[in-house]
C-alpha positions as CSV (number, residue, x, y, z in Angstrom):
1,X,25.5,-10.0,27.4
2,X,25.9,-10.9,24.0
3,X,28.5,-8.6,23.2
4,X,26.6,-7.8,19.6
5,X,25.5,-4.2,18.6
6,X,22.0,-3.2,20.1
7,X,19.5,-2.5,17.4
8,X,17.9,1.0,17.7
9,X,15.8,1.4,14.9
10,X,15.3,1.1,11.0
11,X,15.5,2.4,7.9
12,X,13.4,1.8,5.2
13,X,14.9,3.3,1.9
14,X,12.9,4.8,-1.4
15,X,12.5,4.1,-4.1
16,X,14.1,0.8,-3.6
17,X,11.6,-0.3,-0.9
18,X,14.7,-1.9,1.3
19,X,14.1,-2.1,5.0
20,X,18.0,-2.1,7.1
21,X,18.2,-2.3,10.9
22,X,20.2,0.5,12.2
23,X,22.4,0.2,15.6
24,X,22.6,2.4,18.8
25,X,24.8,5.5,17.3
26,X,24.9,4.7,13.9
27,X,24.1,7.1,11.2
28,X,21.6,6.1,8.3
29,X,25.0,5.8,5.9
30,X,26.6,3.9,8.6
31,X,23.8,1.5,8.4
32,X,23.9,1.1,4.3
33,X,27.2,0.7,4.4
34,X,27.6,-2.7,7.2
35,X,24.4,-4.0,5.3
36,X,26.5,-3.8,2.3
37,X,25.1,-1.0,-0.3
38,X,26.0,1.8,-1.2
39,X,24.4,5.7,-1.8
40,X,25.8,8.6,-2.8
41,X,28.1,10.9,-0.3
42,X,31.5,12.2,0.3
43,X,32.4,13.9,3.2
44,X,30.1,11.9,5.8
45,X,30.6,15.1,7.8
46,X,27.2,16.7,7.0
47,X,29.5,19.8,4.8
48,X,29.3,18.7,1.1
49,X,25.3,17.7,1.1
50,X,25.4,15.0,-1.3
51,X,23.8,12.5,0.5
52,X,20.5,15.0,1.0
53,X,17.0,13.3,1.2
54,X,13.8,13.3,2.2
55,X,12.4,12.1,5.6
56,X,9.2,10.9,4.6
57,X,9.0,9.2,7.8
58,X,10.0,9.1,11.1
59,X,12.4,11.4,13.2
60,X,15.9,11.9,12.9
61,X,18.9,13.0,15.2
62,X,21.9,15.2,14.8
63,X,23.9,14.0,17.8
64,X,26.5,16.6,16.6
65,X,24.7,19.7,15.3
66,X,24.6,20.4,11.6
67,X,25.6,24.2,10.4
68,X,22.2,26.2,9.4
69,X,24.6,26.5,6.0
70,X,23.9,22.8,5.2
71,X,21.0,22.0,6.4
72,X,18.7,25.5,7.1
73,X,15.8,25.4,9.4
74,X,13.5,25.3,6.5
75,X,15.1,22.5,4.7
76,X,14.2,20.7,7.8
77,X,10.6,21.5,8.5
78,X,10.4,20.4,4.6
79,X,11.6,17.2,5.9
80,X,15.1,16.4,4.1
81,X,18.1,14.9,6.3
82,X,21.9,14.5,6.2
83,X,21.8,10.6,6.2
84,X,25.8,10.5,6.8
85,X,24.9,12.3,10.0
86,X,21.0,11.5,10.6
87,X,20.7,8.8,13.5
88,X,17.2,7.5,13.3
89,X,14.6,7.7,16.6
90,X,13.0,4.5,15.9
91,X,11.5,3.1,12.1
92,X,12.2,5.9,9.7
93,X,11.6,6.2,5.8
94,X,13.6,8.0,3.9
95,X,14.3,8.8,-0.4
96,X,17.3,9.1,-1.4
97,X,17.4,12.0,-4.1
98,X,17.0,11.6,-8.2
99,X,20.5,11.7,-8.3
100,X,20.9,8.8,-6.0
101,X,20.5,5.5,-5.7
102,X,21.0,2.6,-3.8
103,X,23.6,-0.4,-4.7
104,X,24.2,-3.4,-3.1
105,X,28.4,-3.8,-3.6
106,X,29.3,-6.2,-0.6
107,X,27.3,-9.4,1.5
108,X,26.2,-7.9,5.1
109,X,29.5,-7.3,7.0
110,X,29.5,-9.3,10.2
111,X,32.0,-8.0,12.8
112,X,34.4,-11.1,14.0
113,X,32.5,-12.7,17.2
């Protein structure tokens, strides 16, 4: 056993076109953030919405469930996520919203062996 975190899935992020691999657990922002960007959120609680998008591709999970406030039943079927609380079910695709983008800040954090 290597001791490293076991790779679940993907995320491939619009416009920007960049692909991140996305551990067992982790949330889509979780993901952006140890790869070193950076999109726009606050809470990472799934309460304030800011981090809304589209899921253009893919399936995502809700491991803890999401008030029908935030995200409505509709909003779903119309394919938009939480990403500070979406964990993706394999490859997804997602795009971020006009007000948002995505910004490297940081090299890929690496967790001390």
């Amino acid at each position: 056993m290597s001791g490293q975190p076991e790779v679940s899935g993907a995320v491939r992020i619009l416009p920007a076109g960049v692909r991140l691999t996305v551990h067992t657990g982790e949330t889509i922002v979780d993901a952006v953030r140890r790869h070193g960007y950076r999109t726009r959120y606050c809470c990472r609680r799934g309460g304030c919405r800011a981090c809304k998008a589209d899921l253009v591709e893919g399936e995502v999970g809700y491991p803890v469930p999401i008030a029908e406030s935030v995200l409505s039943a509709e909003e779903r079927a119309a394919g938009k996520c939480l990403p500070c609380r979406a964990q993706p079910v394999g490859e997804v695709v997602i795009r971020l919203s006009e007000k948002d983008t995505l910004t490297r800040v940081f090299g890929t954090f690496r967790p001390a062996s």
